């Protein structure tokens, strides 16, 4: 069974750091890109960032709201994706989900497109003094 | 950034109804669009990618259509387990962006 399990959430003071983990099972982790998506209390979904598989460079993309503060990385030997969150703000309070991302070449295109296909259950991060 | 706008924001429907949700992109995104379902207190579930391709295991009562800027998600015969919030999301370009959600409630 394909499964993603997030961990590492908790209560943290503004300005501090926290690292979330996403542990994958049931598929070959290294073959897939991974994303993080968050949902503030009572709000909609917000994409946080993304990391490609090593075969596609292992590079990352980020939302403007977290760029320079958050870093996504991966350890394929452990099947874990990480979200390092620094300089946390109260507005970062949310449930954080990791997703597995599958990809394909667009029709008539050189570009490789990714879409989210499997979601974890999420971990809650509360930033408060 | 590409803005995604869903309509309506909420709707009330009865079991057995056919329901259609619309998603509009602020610029053309070809068919690089996904739909997700989220029930209260639960993680989102992937329903559709590439505007009309069903994710594995998703029942055929769900269908998607559209290209360019206008897209629809249709539930052919609403069942009790379908009452949830639905989100569209574009993956044509970064940053990926979601619609604000459409809450489907029981009439």
PDB file of C-alpha atoms in Angstrom:
ATOM      1  CA  UNK A   1       0.000   0.000   0.000  1.00  0.00           C
ATOM      2  CA  UNK A   2       1.302   3.426  -0.960  1.00  0.00           C
ATOM      3  CA  UNK A   3       1.577   5.541   2.173  1.00  0.00           C
ATOM      4  CA  UNK A   4       2.974   8.898   3.275  1.00  0.00           C
ATOM      5  CA  UNK A   5       3.334   9.745   6.960  1.00  0.00           C
ATOM      6  CA  UNK A   6       4.208  13.250   8.106  1.00  0.00           C
ATOM      7  CA  UNK A   7       5.820  13.930  11.465  1.00  0.00           C
ATOM      8  CA  UNK A   8       7.624  16.675  13.342  1.00  0.00           C
ATOM      9  CA  UNK A   9       4.807  19.129  13.849  1.00  0.00           C
ATOM     10  CA  UNK A  10       4.164  20.923  17.115  1.00  0.00           C
ATOM     11  CA  UNK A  11       4.047  24.250  18.912  1.00  0.00           C
ATOM     12  CA  UNK A  12       6.929  26.623  18.175  1.00  0.00           C
ATOM     13  CA  UNK A  13       7.600  30.265  18.954  1.00  0.00           C
ATOM     14  CA  UNK A  14       7.802  32.892  16.218  1.00  0.00           C
ATOM     15  CA  UNK A  15      11.295  33.186  14.782  1.00  0.00           C
ATOM     16  CA  UNK A  16      12.243  29.620  15.661  1.00  0.00           C
ATOM     17  CA  UNK A  17      12.793  26.630  13.392  1.00  0.00           C
ATOM     18  CA  UNK A  18      11.119  23.277  12.868  1.00  0.00           C
ATOM     19  CA  UNK A  19      11.800  20.350  10.553  1.00  0.00           C
ATOM     20  CA  UNK A  20       9.003  18.185   9.214  1.00  0.00           C
ATOM     21  CA  UNK A  21       9.533  14.708   7.814  1.00  0.00           C
ATOM     22  CA  UNK A  22       7.491  12.749   5.294  1.00  0.00           C
ATOM     23  CA  UNK A  23       8.191   9.020   5.393  1.00  0.00           C
ATOM     24  CA  UNK A  24       7.117   7.084   2.319  1.00  0.00           C
ATOM     25  CA  UNK A  25       6.372   3.415   1.836  1.00  0.00           C
ATOM     26  CA  UNK A  26       4.838   1.141  -0.778  1.00  0.00           C
ATOM     27  CA  UNK A  27       6.595   2.647  -3.795  1.00  0.00           C
ATOM     28  CA  UNK A  28      10.090   3.454  -5.078  1.00  0.00           C
ATOM     29  CA  UNK A  29      10.544   6.824  -3.394  1.00  0.00           C
ATOM     30  CA  UNK A  30      13.517   7.897  -5.492  1.00  0.00           C
ATOM     31  CA  UNK A  31      11.481   7.713  -8.701  1.00  0.00           C
ATOM     32  CA  UNK A  32       9.058  10.444  -7.630  1.00  0.00           C
ATOM     33  CA  UNK A  33       8.955  14.150  -7.000  1.00  0.00           C
ATOM     34  CA  UNK A  34       7.459  15.276  -3.697  1.00  0.00           C
ATOM     35  CA  UNK A  35       5.554  18.365  -2.614  1.00  0.00           C
ATOM     36  CA  UNK A  36       4.420  20.055   0.569  1.00  0.00           C
ATOM     37  CA  UNK A  37       0.995  21.702   0.817  1.00  0.00           C
ATOM     38  CA  UNK A  38      -0.419  23.493   3.848  1.00  0.00           C
ATOM     39  CA  UNK A  39      -3.848  24.482   5.113  1.00  0.00           C
ATOM     40  CA  UNK A  40      -4.306  27.216   7.688  1.00  0.00           C
ATOM     41  CA  UNK A  41      -7.190  26.724  10.149  1.00  0.00           C
ATOM     42  CA  UNK A  42     -10.489  27.136   8.326  1.00  0.00           C
ATOM     43  CA  UNK A  43      -8.786  28.088   5.054  1.00  0.00           C
ATOM     44  CA  UNK A  44      -8.079  26.522   1.695  1.00  0.00           C
ATOM     45  CA  UNK A  45      -5.055  24.690   0.362  1.00  0.00           C
ATOM     46  CA  UNK A  46      -1.755  26.461  -0.280  1.00  0.00           C
ATOM     47  CA  UNK A  47       1.129  24.871  -2.163  1.00  0.00           C
ATOM     48  CA  UNK A  48       4.402  25.355  -0.262  1.00  0.00           C
ATOM     49  CA  UNK A  49       7.059  23.786  -2.468  1.00  0.00           C
ATOM     50  CA  UNK A  50       8.341  20.837  -4.430  1.00  0.00           C
ATOM     51  CA  UNK A  51      11.445  18.737  -5.041  1.00  0.00           C
ATOM     52  CA  UNK A  52      12.136  16.806  -8.206  1.00  0.00           C
ATOM     53  CA  UNK A  53      13.580  13.320  -8.222  1.00  0.00           C
ATOM     54  CA  UNK A  54      17.344  12.964  -8.600  1.00  0.00           C
ATOM     55  CA  UNK A  55      16.802  11.744 -12.170  1.00  0.00           C
ATOM     56  CA  UNK A  56      15.407  15.200 -12.956  1.00  0.00           C
ATOM     57  CA  UNK A  57      18.042  17.095 -11.023  1.00  0.00           C
ATOM     58  CA  UNK A  58      16.590  17.017  -7.513  1.00  0.00           C
ATOM     59  CA  UNK A  59      15.854  20.721  -7.838  1.00  0.00           C
ATOM     60  CA  UNK A  60      13.260  22.640  -5.871  1.00  0.00           C
ATOM     61  CA  UNK A  61      10.510  25.226  -6.362  1.00  0.00           C
ATOM     62  CA  UNK A  62       8.880  27.321  -3.644  1.00  0.00           C
ATOM     63  CA  UNK A  63       5.936  29.580  -3.036  1.00  0.00           C
ATOM     64  CA  UNK A  64       6.882  33.227  -2.603  1.00  0.00           C
ATOM     65  CA  UNK A  65       5.479  33.218   0.931  1.00  0.00           C
ATOM     66  CA  UNK A  66       8.134  30.727   2.109  1.00  0.00           C
ATOM     67  CA  UNK A  67      11.025  31.243  -0.288  1.00  0.00           C
ATOM     68  CA  UNK A  68      14.241  31.957   1.600  1.00  0.00           C
ATOM     69  CA  UNK A  69      12.788  30.614   4.856  1.00  0.00           C
ATOM     70  CA  UNK A  70      11.767  27.041   3.987  1.00  0.00           C
ATOM     71  CA  UNK A  71      13.926  24.344   2.382  1.00  0.00           C
ATOM     72  CA  UNK A  72      12.804  21.027   0.968  1.00  0.00           C
ATOM     73  CA  UNK A  73      15.244  18.133   0.765  1.00  0.00           C
ATOM     74  CA  UNK A  74      15.129  14.388   0.353  1.00  0.00           C
ATOM     75  CA  UNK A  75      16.962  11.285   1.503  1.00  0.00           C
ATOM     76  CA  UNK A  76      16.196   8.573  -1.026  1.00  0.00           C
ATOM     77  CA  UNK A  77      18.073   5.954   1.032  1.00  0.00           C
ATOM     78  CA  UNK A  78      15.550   6.467   3.834  1.00  0.00           C
ATOM     79  CA  UNK A  79      12.520   7.283   1.659  1.00  0.00           C
ATOM     80  CA  UNK A  80      12.027  10.572   3.506  1.00  0.00           C
ATOM     81  CA  UNK A  81      11.295  14.079   2.310  1.00  0.00           C
ATOM     82  CA  UNK A  82      11.975  16.981   4.644  1.00  0.00           C
ATOM     83  CA  UNK A  83      10.621  20.475   5.077  1.00  0.00           C
ATOM     84  CA  UNK A  84      13.021  22.673   7.044  1.00  0.00           C
ATOM     85  CA  UNK A  85      11.150  25.737   8.269  1.00  0.00           C
ATOM     86  CA  UNK A  86      13.174  28.674   9.594  1.00  0.00           C
ATOM     87  CA  UNK A  87      12.148  32.121  10.841  1.00  0.00           C
ATOM     88  CA  UNK A  88       8.642  30.890  11.472  1.00  0.00           C
ATOM     89  CA  UNK A  89       5.789  33.368  11.553  1.00  0.00           C
ATOM     90  CA  UNK A  90       2.342  33.120  13.121  1.00  0.00           C
ATOM     91  CA  UNK A  91       0.884  32.952   9.607  1.00  0.00           C
ATOM     92  CA  UNK A  92       2.753  29.669   9.041  1.00  0.00           C
ATOM     93  CA  UNK A  93       0.328  27.987  11.450  1.00  0.00           C
ATOM     94  CA  UNK A  94      -1.305  25.214   9.442  1.00  0.00           C
ATOM     95  CA  UNK A  95      -1.679  21.519   8.812  1.00  0.00           C
ATOM     96  CA  UNK A  96       1.195  20.499   6.546  1.00  0.00           C
ATOM     97  CA  UNK A  97       0.668  17.712   4.033  1.00  0.00           C
ATOM     98  CA  UNK A  98       3.247  15.996   1.881  1.00  0.00           C
ATOM     99  CA  UNK A  99       2.280  14.600  -1.504  1.00  0.00           C
ATOM    100  CA  UNK A 100       3.765  12.205  -3.993  1.00  0.00           C
ATOM    101  CA  UNK A 101       3.979  13.766  -7.425  1.00  0.00           C
ATOM    102  CA  UNK A 102       3.780  11.836 -10.665  1.00  0.00           C
ATOM    103  CA  UNK A 103       4.834  13.334 -13.962  1.00  0.00           C
ATOM    104  CA  UNK A 104       4.486  13.205 -17.705  1.00  0.00           C
ATOM    105  CA  UNK A 105       5.624  15.051 -20.804  1.00  0.00           C
ATOM    106  CA  UNK A 106       3.052  17.519 -22.042  1.00  0.00           C
ATOM    107  CA  UNK A 107       1.519  16.832 -25.414  1.00  0.00           C
ATOM    108  CA  UNK A 108       3.877  18.178 -28.055  1.00  0.00           C
ATOM    109  CA  UNK A 109       6.014  19.669 -25.328  1.00  0.00           C
ATOM    110  CA  UNK A 110       9.588  19.328 -24.076  1.00  0.00           C
ATOM    111  CA  UNK A 111       8.381  20.186 -20.586  1.00  0.00           C
ATOM    112  CA  UNK A 112       7.781  17.584 -17.889  1.00  0.00           C
ATOM    113  CA  UNK A 113       4.695  18.275 -15.816  1.00  0.00           C
ATOM    114  CA  UNK A 114       3.990  17.031 -12.312  1.00  0.00           C
ATOM    115  CA  UNK A 115       0.711  16.448 -10.521  1.00  0.00           C
ATOM    116  CA  UNK A 116      -0.057  15.416  -6.935  1.00  0.00           C
ATOM    117  CA  UNK A 117      -1.479  11.894  -6.713  1.00  0.00           C
ATOM    118  CA  UNK A 118      -1.015  10.638  -3.141  1.00  0.00           C
ATOM    119  CA  UNK A 119      -1.429  12.641   0.078  1.00  0.00           C
ATOM    120  CA  UNK A 120      -0.320  12.022   3.627  1.00  0.00           C
ATOM    121  CA  UNK A 121      -2.619  12.630   6.599  1.00  0.00           C
ATOM    122  CA  UNK A 122      -0.780  15.795   7.635  1.00  0.00           C
ATOM    123  CA  UNK A 123       0.987  17.181  10.692  1.00  0.00           C
ATOM    124  CA  UNK A 124      -0.030  20.315  12.587  1.00  0.00           C
ATOM    125  CA  UNK A 125       2.328  23.240  13.081  1.00  0.00           C
ATOM    126  CA  UNK A 126       1.331  26.005  15.483  1.00  0.00           C
ATOM    127  CA  UNK A 127       3.471  29.132  15.628  1.00  0.00           C
ATOM    128  CA  UNK A 128       2.651  31.121  18.729  1.00  0.00           C
ATOM    129  CA  UNK A 129       4.354  32.822  21.638  1.00  0.00           C
TER     130      UNK A 129
ATOM    131  CA  UNK B   1       0.899  33.957 -10.519  1.00  0.00           C
ATOM    132  CA  UNK B   2      -2.076  32.198 -12.068  1.00  0.00           C
ATOM    133  CA  UNK B   3      -5.298  32.812 -10.135  1.00  0.00           C
ATOM    134  CA  UNK B   4      -7.833  29.989  -9.953  1.00  0.00           C
ATOM    135  CA  UNK B   5     -11.457  30.914  -9.299  1.00  0.00           C
ATOM    136  CA  UNK B   6     -14.099  28.324  -8.500  1.00  0.00           C
ATOM    137  CA  UNK B   7     -17.835  28.764  -8.675  1.00  0.00           C
ATOM    138  CA  UNK B   8     -19.979  28.430  -6.793  1.00  0.00           C
ATOM    139  CA  UNK B   9     -18.226  28.722  -3.420  1.00  0.00           C
ATOM    140  CA  UNK B  10     -20.870  26.434  -1.979  1.00  0.00           C
ATOM    141  CA  UNK B  11     -23.917  24.560  -3.148  1.00  0.00           C
ATOM    142  CA  UNK B  12     -26.699  22.490  -1.657  1.00  0.00           C
ATOM    143  CA  UNK B  13     -27.764  19.354  -3.470  1.00  0.00           C
ATOM    144  CA  UNK B  14     -29.736  16.191  -2.878  1.00  0.00           C
ATOM    145  CA  UNK B  15     -28.651  12.577  -3.127  1.00  0.00           C
ATOM    146  CA  UNK B  16     -28.938  11.538  -6.758  1.00  0.00           C
ATOM    147  CA  UNK B  17     -28.441  15.037  -8.155  1.00  0.00           C
ATOM    148  CA  UNK B  18     -25.986  15.814 -10.935  1.00  0.00           C
ATOM    149  CA  UNK B  19     -23.546  18.449  -9.701  1.00  0.00           C
ATOM    150  CA  UNK B  20     -21.187  20.635 -11.716  1.00  0.00           C
ATOM    151  CA  UNK B  21     -18.407  22.806 -10.300  1.00  0.00           C
ATOM    152  CA  UNK B  22     -16.582  25.345 -12.446  1.00  0.00           C
ATOM    153  CA  UNK B  23     -12.954  26.437 -12.224  1.00  0.00           C
ATOM    154  CA  UNK B  24     -11.517  29.340 -14.199  1.00  0.00           C
ATOM    155  CA  UNK B  25      -7.822  30.162 -14.623  1.00  0.00           C
ATOM    156  CA  UNK B  26      -6.620  33.753 -14.980  1.00  0.00           C
ATOM    157  CA  UNK B  27      -4.583  32.712 -18.017  1.00  0.00           C
ATOM    158  CA  UNK B  28      -4.422  29.676 -20.250  1.00  0.00           C
ATOM    159  CA  UNK B  29      -3.111  26.512 -18.627  1.00  0.00           C
ATOM    160  CA  UNK B  30      -3.805  24.015 -21.444  1.00  0.00           C
ATOM    161  CA  UNK B  31      -5.131  20.957 -19.579  1.00  0.00           C
ATOM    162  CA  UNK B  32      -2.690  21.042 -16.644  1.00  0.00           C
ATOM    163  CA  UNK B  33      -5.436  20.971 -14.058  1.00  0.00           C
ATOM    164  CA  UNK B  34      -6.215  18.665 -11.133  1.00  0.00           C
ATOM    165  CA  UNK B  35      -9.225  18.236  -8.846  1.00  0.00           C
ATOM    166  CA  UNK B  36      -9.195  17.174  -5.187  1.00  0.00           C
ATOM    167  CA  UNK B  37     -11.858  16.200  -2.661  1.00  0.00           C
ATOM    168  CA  UNK B  38     -11.508  16.997   1.033  1.00  0.00           C
ATOM    169  CA  UNK B  39     -13.798  15.853   3.825  1.00  0.00           C
ATOM    170  CA  UNK B  40     -13.831  17.644   7.196  1.00  0.00           C
ATOM    171  CA  UNK B  41     -10.786  16.839   9.314  1.00  0.00           C
ATOM    172  CA  UNK B  42      -9.268  14.677   6.587  1.00  0.00           C
ATOM    173  CA  UNK B  43      -6.466  15.017   4.064  1.00  0.00           C
ATOM    174  CA  UNK B  44      -7.371  15.887   0.493  1.00  0.00           C
ATOM    175  CA  UNK B  45      -7.823  13.054  -1.975  1.00  0.00           C
ATOM    176  CA  UNK B  46      -6.745  13.261  -5.593  1.00  0.00           C
ATOM    177  CA  UNK B  47      -9.592  12.770  -8.074  1.00  0.00           C
ATOM    178  CA  UNK B  48      -8.534  13.962 -11.512  1.00  0.00           C
ATOM    179  CA  UNK B  49      -5.393  15.134 -13.317  1.00  0.00           C
ATOM    180  CA  UNK B  50      -4.824  16.449 -16.839  1.00  0.00           C
ATOM    181  CA  UNK B  51      -8.294  17.982 -16.598  1.00  0.00           C
ATOM    182  CA  UNK B  52     -10.117  14.742 -17.376  1.00  0.00           C
ATOM    183  CA  UNK B  53      -8.017  11.709 -16.358  1.00  0.00           C
ATOM    184  CA  UNK B  54      -9.321   9.852 -13.315  1.00  0.00           C
ATOM    185  CA  UNK B  55      -6.834   8.905 -10.623  1.00  0.00           C
ATOM    186  CA  UNK B  56      -6.598   5.200  -9.949  1.00  0.00           C
ATOM    187  CA  UNK B  57      -9.501   3.939  -7.865  1.00  0.00           C
ATOM    188  CA  UNK B  58     -11.712   7.000  -8.350  1.00  0.00           C
ATOM    189  CA  UNK B  59     -15.266   6.042  -9.360  1.00  0.00           C
ATOM    190  CA  UNK B  60     -16.486   6.942 -12.830  1.00  0.00           C
ATOM    191  CA  UNK B  61     -19.288   9.120 -11.431  1.00  0.00           C
ATOM    192  CA  UNK B  62     -16.591  11.802 -11.291  1.00  0.00           C
ATOM    193  CA  UNK B  63     -15.624  13.411 -14.575  1.00  0.00           C
ATOM    194  CA  UNK B  64     -13.656  16.455 -15.602  1.00  0.00           C
ATOM    195  CA  UNK B  65     -13.492  18.527 -18.732  1.00  0.00           C
ATOM    196  CA  UNK B  66     -12.069  21.711 -20.150  1.00  0.00           C
ATOM    197  CA  UNK B  67      -8.952  23.252 -21.569  1.00  0.00           C
ATOM    198  CA  UNK B  68      -7.369  26.668 -21.666  1.00  0.00           C
ATOM    199  CA  UNK B  69      -9.036  28.720 -18.949  1.00  0.00           C
ATOM    200  CA  UNK B  70     -12.373  27.026 -18.233  1.00  0.00           C
ATOM    201  CA  UNK B  71     -12.832  23.680 -16.528  1.00  0.00           C
ATOM    202  CA  UNK B  72     -15.601  21.671 -14.903  1.00  0.00           C
ATOM    203  CA  UNK B  73     -15.887  18.836 -12.409  1.00  0.00           C
ATOM    204  CA  UNK B  74     -19.116  16.850 -12.628  1.00  0.00           C
ATOM    205  CA  UNK B  75     -20.502  14.320 -10.187  1.00  0.00           C
ATOM    206  CA  UNK B  76     -23.110  12.359 -12.115  1.00  0.00           C
ATOM    207  CA  UNK B  77     -25.223  11.126  -9.193  1.00  0.00           C
ATOM    208  CA  UNK B  78     -24.399  12.596  -5.818  1.00  0.00           C
ATOM    209  CA  UNK B  79     -24.073  10.093  -2.994  1.00  0.00           C
ATOM    210  CA  UNK B  80     -23.788  10.709   0.774  1.00  0.00           C
ATOM    211  CA  UNK B  81     -20.024  10.084   0.689  1.00  0.00           C
ATOM    212  CA  UNK B  82     -19.567  12.846  -1.916  1.00  0.00           C
ATOM    213  CA  UNK B  83     -20.504  15.688   0.416  1.00  0.00           C
ATOM    214  CA  UNK B  84     -17.175  17.448   0.812  1.00  0.00           C
ATOM    215  CA  UNK B  85     -15.149  20.435  -0.344  1.00  0.00           C
ATOM    216  CA  UNK B  86     -13.650  20.268  -3.839  1.00  0.00           C
ATOM    217  CA  UNK B  87     -10.558  22.137  -5.011  1.00  0.00           C
ATOM    218  CA  UNK B  88      -9.100  22.688  -8.444  1.00  0.00           C
ATOM    219  CA  UNK B  89      -5.360  23.272  -8.885  1.00  0.00           C
ATOM    220  CA  UNK B  90      -3.190  24.284 -11.813  1.00  0.00           C
ATOM    221  CA  UNK B  91       0.217  22.752 -12.408  1.00  0.00           C
ATOM    222  CA  UNK B  92       0.989  24.534 -15.661  1.00  0.00           C
ATOM    223  CA  UNK B  93       3.531  26.805 -13.988  1.00  0.00           C
ATOM    224  CA  UNK B  94       5.059  27.622 -10.618  1.00  0.00           C
ATOM    225  CA  UNK B  95       3.814  28.585  -8.157  1.00  0.00           C
ATOM    226  CA  UNK B  96       1.111  25.932  -8.284  1.00  0.00           C
ATOM    227  CA  UNK B  97      -2.147  27.494  -7.214  1.00  0.00           C
ATOM    228  CA  UNK B  98      -5.489  26.224  -5.921  1.00  0.00           C
ATOM    229  CA  UNK B  99      -9.001  27.495  -6.265  1.00  0.00           C
ATOM    230  CA  UNK B 100     -10.682  28.657  -3.077  1.00  0.00           C
ATOM    231  CA  UNK B 101     -12.795  25.516  -2.841  1.00  0.00           C
ATOM    232  CA  UNK B 102     -16.427  24.578  -3.402  1.00  0.00           C
ATOM    233  CA  UNK B 103     -18.328  23.117  -0.462  1.00  0.00           C
ATOM    234  CA  UNK B 104     -20.994  20.618  -1.474  1.00  0.00           C
ATOM    235  CA  UNK B 105     -23.627  20.318   1.239  1.00  0.00           C
ATOM    236  CA  UNK B 106     -26.740  18.244   1.732  1.00  0.00           C
ATOM    237  CA  UNK B 107     -30.010  19.922   0.819  1.00  0.00           C
TER     238      UNK B 107
END
